[in-house]
Tab-separated table of C-alpha atoms in Angstrom:
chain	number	residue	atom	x	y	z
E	4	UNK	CA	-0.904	14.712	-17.797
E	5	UNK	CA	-4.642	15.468	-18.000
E	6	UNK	CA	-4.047	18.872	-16.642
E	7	UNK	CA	-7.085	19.897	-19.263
E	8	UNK	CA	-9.338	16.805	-19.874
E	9	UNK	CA	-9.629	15.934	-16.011
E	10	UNK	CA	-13.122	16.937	-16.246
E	11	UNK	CA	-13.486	14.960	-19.582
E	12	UNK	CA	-12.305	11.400	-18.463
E	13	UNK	CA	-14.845	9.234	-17.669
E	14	UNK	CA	-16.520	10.824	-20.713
E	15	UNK	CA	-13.344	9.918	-23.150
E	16	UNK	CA	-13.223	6.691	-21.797
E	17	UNK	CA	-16.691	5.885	-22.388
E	18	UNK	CA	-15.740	2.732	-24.162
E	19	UNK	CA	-13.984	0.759	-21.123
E	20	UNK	CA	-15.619	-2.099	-20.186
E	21	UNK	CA	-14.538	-1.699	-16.281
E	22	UNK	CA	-17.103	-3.642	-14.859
E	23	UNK	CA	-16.458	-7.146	-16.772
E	24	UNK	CA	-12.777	-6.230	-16.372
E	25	UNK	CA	-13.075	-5.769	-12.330
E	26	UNK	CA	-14.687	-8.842	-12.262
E	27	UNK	CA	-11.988	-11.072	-14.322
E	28	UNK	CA	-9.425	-8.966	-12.199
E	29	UNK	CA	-11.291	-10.638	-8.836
E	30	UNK	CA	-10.925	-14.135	-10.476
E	31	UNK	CA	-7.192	-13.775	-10.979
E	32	UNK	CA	-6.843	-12.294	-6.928
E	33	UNK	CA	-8.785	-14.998	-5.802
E	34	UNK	CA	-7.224	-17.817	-7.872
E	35	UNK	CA	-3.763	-16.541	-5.860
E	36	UNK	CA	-4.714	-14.537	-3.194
E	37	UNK	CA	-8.170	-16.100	-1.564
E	38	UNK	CA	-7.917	-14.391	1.668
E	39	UNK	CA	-7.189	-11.477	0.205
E	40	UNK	CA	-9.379	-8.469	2.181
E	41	UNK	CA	-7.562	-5.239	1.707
E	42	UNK	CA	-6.261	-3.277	-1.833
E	43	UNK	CA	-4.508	-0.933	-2.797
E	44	UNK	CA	-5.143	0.905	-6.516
E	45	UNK	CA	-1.873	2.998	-7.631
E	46	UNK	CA	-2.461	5.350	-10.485
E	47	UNK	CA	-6.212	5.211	-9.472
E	48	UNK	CA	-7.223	8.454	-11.894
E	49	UNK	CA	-10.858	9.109	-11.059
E	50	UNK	CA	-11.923	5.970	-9.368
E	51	UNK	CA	-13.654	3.521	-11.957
E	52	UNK	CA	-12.039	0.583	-10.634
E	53	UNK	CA	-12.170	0.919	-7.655
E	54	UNK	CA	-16.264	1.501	-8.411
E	55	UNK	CA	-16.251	-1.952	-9.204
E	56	UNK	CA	-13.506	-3.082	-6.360
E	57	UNK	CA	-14.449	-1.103	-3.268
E	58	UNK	CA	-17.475	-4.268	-2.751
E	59	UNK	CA	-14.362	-6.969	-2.289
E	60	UNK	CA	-12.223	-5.402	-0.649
E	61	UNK	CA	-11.212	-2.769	1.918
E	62	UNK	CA	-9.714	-0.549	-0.784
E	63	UNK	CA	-8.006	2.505	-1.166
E	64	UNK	CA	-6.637	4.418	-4.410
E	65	UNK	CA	-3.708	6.321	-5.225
E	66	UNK	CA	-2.646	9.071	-7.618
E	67	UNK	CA	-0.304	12.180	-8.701
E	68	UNK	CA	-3.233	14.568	-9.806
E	69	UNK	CA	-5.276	15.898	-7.112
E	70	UNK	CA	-8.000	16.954	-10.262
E	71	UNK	CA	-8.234	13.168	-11.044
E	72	UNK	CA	-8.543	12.727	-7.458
E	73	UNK	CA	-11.608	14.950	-7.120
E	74	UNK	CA	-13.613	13.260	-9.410
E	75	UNK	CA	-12.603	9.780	-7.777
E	76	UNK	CA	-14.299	10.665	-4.204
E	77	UNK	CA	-17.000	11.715	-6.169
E	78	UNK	CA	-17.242	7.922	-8.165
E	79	UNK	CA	-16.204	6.311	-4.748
E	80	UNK	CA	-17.801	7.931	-1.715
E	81	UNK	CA	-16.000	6.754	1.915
E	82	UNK	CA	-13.498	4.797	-0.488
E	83	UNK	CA	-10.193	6.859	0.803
E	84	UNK	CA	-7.306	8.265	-1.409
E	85	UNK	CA	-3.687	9.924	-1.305
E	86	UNK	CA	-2.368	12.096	-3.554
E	87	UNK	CA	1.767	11.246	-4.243
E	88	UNK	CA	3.712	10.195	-6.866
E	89	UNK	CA	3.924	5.921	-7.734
E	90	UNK	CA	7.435	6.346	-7.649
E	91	UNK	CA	8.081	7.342	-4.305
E	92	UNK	CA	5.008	7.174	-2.125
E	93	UNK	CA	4.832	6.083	1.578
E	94	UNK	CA	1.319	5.339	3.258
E	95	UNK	CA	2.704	4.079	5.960
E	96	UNK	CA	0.553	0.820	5.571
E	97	UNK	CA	0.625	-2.161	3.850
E	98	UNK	CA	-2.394	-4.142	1.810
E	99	UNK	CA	-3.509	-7.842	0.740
E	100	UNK	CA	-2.857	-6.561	-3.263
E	101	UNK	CA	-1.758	-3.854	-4.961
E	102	UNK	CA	-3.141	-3.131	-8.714
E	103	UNK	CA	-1.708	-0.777	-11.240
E	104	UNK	CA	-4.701	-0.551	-13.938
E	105	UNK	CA	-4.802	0.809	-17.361
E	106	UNK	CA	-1.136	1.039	-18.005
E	107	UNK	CA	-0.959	4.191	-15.956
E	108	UNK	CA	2.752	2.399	-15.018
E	109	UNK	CA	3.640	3.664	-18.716
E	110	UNK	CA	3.753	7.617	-17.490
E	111	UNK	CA	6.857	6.972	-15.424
E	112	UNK	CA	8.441	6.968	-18.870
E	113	UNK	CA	12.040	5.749	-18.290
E	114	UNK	CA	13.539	2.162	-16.689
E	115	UNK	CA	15.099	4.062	-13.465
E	116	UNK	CA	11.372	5.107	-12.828
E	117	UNK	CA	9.546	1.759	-13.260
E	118	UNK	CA	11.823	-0.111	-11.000
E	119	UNK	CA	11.233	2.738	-8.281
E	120	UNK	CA	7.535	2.764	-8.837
E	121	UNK	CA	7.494	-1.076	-8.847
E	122	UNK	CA	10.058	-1.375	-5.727
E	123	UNK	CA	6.787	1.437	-3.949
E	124	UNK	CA	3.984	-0.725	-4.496
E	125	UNK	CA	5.854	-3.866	-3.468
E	126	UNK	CA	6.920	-2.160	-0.115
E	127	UNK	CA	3.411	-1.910	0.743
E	128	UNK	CA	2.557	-5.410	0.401
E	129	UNK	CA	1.987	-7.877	3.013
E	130	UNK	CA	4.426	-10.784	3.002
E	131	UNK	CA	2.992	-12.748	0.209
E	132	UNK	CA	0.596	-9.757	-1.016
E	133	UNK	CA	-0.125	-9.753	-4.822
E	134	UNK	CA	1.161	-7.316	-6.797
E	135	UNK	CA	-0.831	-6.720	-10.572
E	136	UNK	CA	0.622	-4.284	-12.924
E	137	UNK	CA	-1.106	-3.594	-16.578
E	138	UNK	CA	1.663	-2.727	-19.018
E	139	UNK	CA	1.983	-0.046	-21.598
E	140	UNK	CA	2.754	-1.414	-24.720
E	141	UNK	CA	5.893	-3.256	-25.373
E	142	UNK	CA	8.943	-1.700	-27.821
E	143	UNK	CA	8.065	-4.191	-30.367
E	144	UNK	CA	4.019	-4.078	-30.812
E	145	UNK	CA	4.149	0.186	-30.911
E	146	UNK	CA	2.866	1.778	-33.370
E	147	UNK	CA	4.697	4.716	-35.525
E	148	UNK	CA	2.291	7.464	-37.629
E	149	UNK	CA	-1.209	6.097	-36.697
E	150	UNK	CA	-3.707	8.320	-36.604
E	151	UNK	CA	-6.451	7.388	-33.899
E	152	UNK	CA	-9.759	8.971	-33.348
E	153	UNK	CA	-11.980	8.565	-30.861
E	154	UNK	CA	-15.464	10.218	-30.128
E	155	UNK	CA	-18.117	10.833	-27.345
E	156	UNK	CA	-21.919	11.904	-27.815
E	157	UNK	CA	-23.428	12.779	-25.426
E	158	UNK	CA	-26.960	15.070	-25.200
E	159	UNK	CA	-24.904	18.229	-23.765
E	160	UNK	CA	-21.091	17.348	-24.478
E	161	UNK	CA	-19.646	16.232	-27.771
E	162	UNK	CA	-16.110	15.542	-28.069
E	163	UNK	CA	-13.422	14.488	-30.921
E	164	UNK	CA	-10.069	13.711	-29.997
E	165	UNK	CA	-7.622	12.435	-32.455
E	166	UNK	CA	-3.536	12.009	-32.441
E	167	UNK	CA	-0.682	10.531	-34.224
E	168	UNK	CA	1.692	8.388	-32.275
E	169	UNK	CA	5.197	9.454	-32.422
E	170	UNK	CA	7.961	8.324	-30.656
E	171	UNK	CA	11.114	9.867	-28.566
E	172	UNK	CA	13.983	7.679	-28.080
E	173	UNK	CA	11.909	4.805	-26.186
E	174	UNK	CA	9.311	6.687	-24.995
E	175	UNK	CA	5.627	6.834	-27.048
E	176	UNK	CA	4.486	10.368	-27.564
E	177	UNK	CA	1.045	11.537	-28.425
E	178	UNK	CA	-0.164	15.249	-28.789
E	179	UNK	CA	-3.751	14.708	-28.620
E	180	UNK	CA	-5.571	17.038	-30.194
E	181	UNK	CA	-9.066	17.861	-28.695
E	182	UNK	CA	-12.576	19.701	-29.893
E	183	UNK	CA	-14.774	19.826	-27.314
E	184	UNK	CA	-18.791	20.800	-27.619
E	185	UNK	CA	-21.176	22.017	-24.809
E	186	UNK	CA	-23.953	24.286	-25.032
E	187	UNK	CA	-21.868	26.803	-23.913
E	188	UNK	CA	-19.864	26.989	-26.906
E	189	UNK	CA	-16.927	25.008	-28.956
E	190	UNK	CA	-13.451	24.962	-26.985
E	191	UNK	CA	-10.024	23.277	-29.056
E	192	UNK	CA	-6.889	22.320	-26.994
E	193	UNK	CA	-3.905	20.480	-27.007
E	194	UNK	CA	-2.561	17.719	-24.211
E	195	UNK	CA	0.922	16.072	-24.566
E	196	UNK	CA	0.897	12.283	-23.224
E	197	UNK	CA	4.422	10.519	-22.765
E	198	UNK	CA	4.465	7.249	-21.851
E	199	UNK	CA	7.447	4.963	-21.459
E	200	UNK	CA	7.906	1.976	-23.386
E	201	UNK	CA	9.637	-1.063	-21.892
E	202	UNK	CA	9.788	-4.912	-22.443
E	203	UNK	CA	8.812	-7.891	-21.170
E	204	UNK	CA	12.309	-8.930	-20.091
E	205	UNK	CA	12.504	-5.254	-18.188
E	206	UNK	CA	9.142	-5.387	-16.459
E	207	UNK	CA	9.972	-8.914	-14.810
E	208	UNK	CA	13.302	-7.726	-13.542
E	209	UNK	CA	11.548	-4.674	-12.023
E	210	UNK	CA	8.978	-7.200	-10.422
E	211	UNK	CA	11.992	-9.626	-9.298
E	212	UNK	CA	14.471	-6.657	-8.392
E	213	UNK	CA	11.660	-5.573	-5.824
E	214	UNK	CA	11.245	-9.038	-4.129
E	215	UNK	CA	8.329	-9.934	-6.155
E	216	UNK	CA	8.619	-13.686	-7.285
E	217	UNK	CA	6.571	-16.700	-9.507
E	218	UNK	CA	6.119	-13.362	-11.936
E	219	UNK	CA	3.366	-14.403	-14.703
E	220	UNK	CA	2.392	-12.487	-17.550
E	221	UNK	CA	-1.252	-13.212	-18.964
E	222	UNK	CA	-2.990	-11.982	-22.172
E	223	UNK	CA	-7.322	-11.840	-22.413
E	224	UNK	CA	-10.370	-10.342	-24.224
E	225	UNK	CA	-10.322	-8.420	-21.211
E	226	UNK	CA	-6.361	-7.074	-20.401
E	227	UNK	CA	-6.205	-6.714	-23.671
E	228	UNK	CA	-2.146	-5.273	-23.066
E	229	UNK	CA	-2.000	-8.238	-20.583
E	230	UNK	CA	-1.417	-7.960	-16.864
E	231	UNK	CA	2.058	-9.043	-14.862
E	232	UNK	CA	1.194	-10.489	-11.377
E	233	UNK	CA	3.716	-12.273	-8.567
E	234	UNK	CA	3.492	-12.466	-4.556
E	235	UNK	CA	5.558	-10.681	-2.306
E	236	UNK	CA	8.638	-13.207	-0.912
């Protein structure tokens, strides 16, 4: 997915507020999970959570792109990581909570897929772990033929990315165009982002389906497309 902007992320996503969110993320674990002391981040990209995490908790992250990976031990030093797929890992170990940040759930793209990757992260929770999942967007708040721009300035890298979202049966679609500026010279690409789109009603049965139960959805400032959470039966 980021097979040309790997270097670029943090950078892109400048405008995150992961601190303040890693901390309202703590209040929810501790207001179900107290004794919570281990974590597991699936989907981890290049680490910025668990920046903020890796204080609280024994924690270790997760991803499919060994790129975004790179960068993460870089953000996270002695925090460890596995490269595998959300849908089908095995770590042989099981954690306190599992988290599955920034909707990175949504590049499973189809149902079969989400139930898989939910039924993974729920096999490596404790009896009566956590499991917290931030959605993609749901069917019926997506947007058709926006165009979105977004910007970074920086004193040696400027960057303007911009795309219109589209949609393929019910998956989003955005080609993301991208102008990027060092002193080196003026480089324009192309990345294709899929990302499935699913509802309410199907995230809960993926959560229940995979033994997770007492499945909440909340809504803040802060998880701004909401966060799913239950405990492990």
């Amino acid at each position: 997915m980021f097979t040309k902007t790997a270097a670029y992320y943090d950078a892109l996503y400048h405008f995150v507020d992961y601190k303040t969110i890693c901390e309202k993320l703590r209040d929810l674990v501790s207001e179900n999970l107290p004794e919570a002391k281990t974590l597991l981040d699936v989907g981890c990209g290049t680490g910025k959570h668990l920046s903020f995490l890796k204080d609280s908790y024994a924690a270790e992250g997760l991803d499919i792109d060994g790129a975004l990976l790179e960068i993460a031990k870089e953000n996270c030093p002695g925090v460890t990581f596995h490269e595998g797929d959300m849908r089908s890992f095995q770590l042989g170990k099981k954690f306190d909570v599992v988290t599955c940040l920034f909707s990175s759930i949504g590049y499973v793209k189809t149902n079969t897929a989400l139930n898989d990757s939910i039924r993974a992260m729920a096999k490596h929770l404790n009896p009566g772990g956590l499991l917290v999942v931030e959605p993609w967007i749901w069917p019926e708040n997506y947007w058709l033929d926006r165009i979105t721009a977004n910007f970074v300035d920086q004193p040696e890298l400027k960057i303007a990315w911009m795309y219109t979202s589209k949609k393929e049966g019910n998956v989003s679609v955005f080609d993301i165009h991208y102008m990027v500026g060092t002193p080196r010279g003026v480089d324009e690409f192309t990345e294709r982002h899929e990302m499935g789109l699913w509802t309410d009603a199907q995230y809960k049965a993926a959560f229940e389906s995979a033994g997770i139960e007492n499945v909440e959805f909340i809504r803040t400032d802060y998880f701004r497309r909401g966060m799913y959470y239950g405990r492990k039966k």
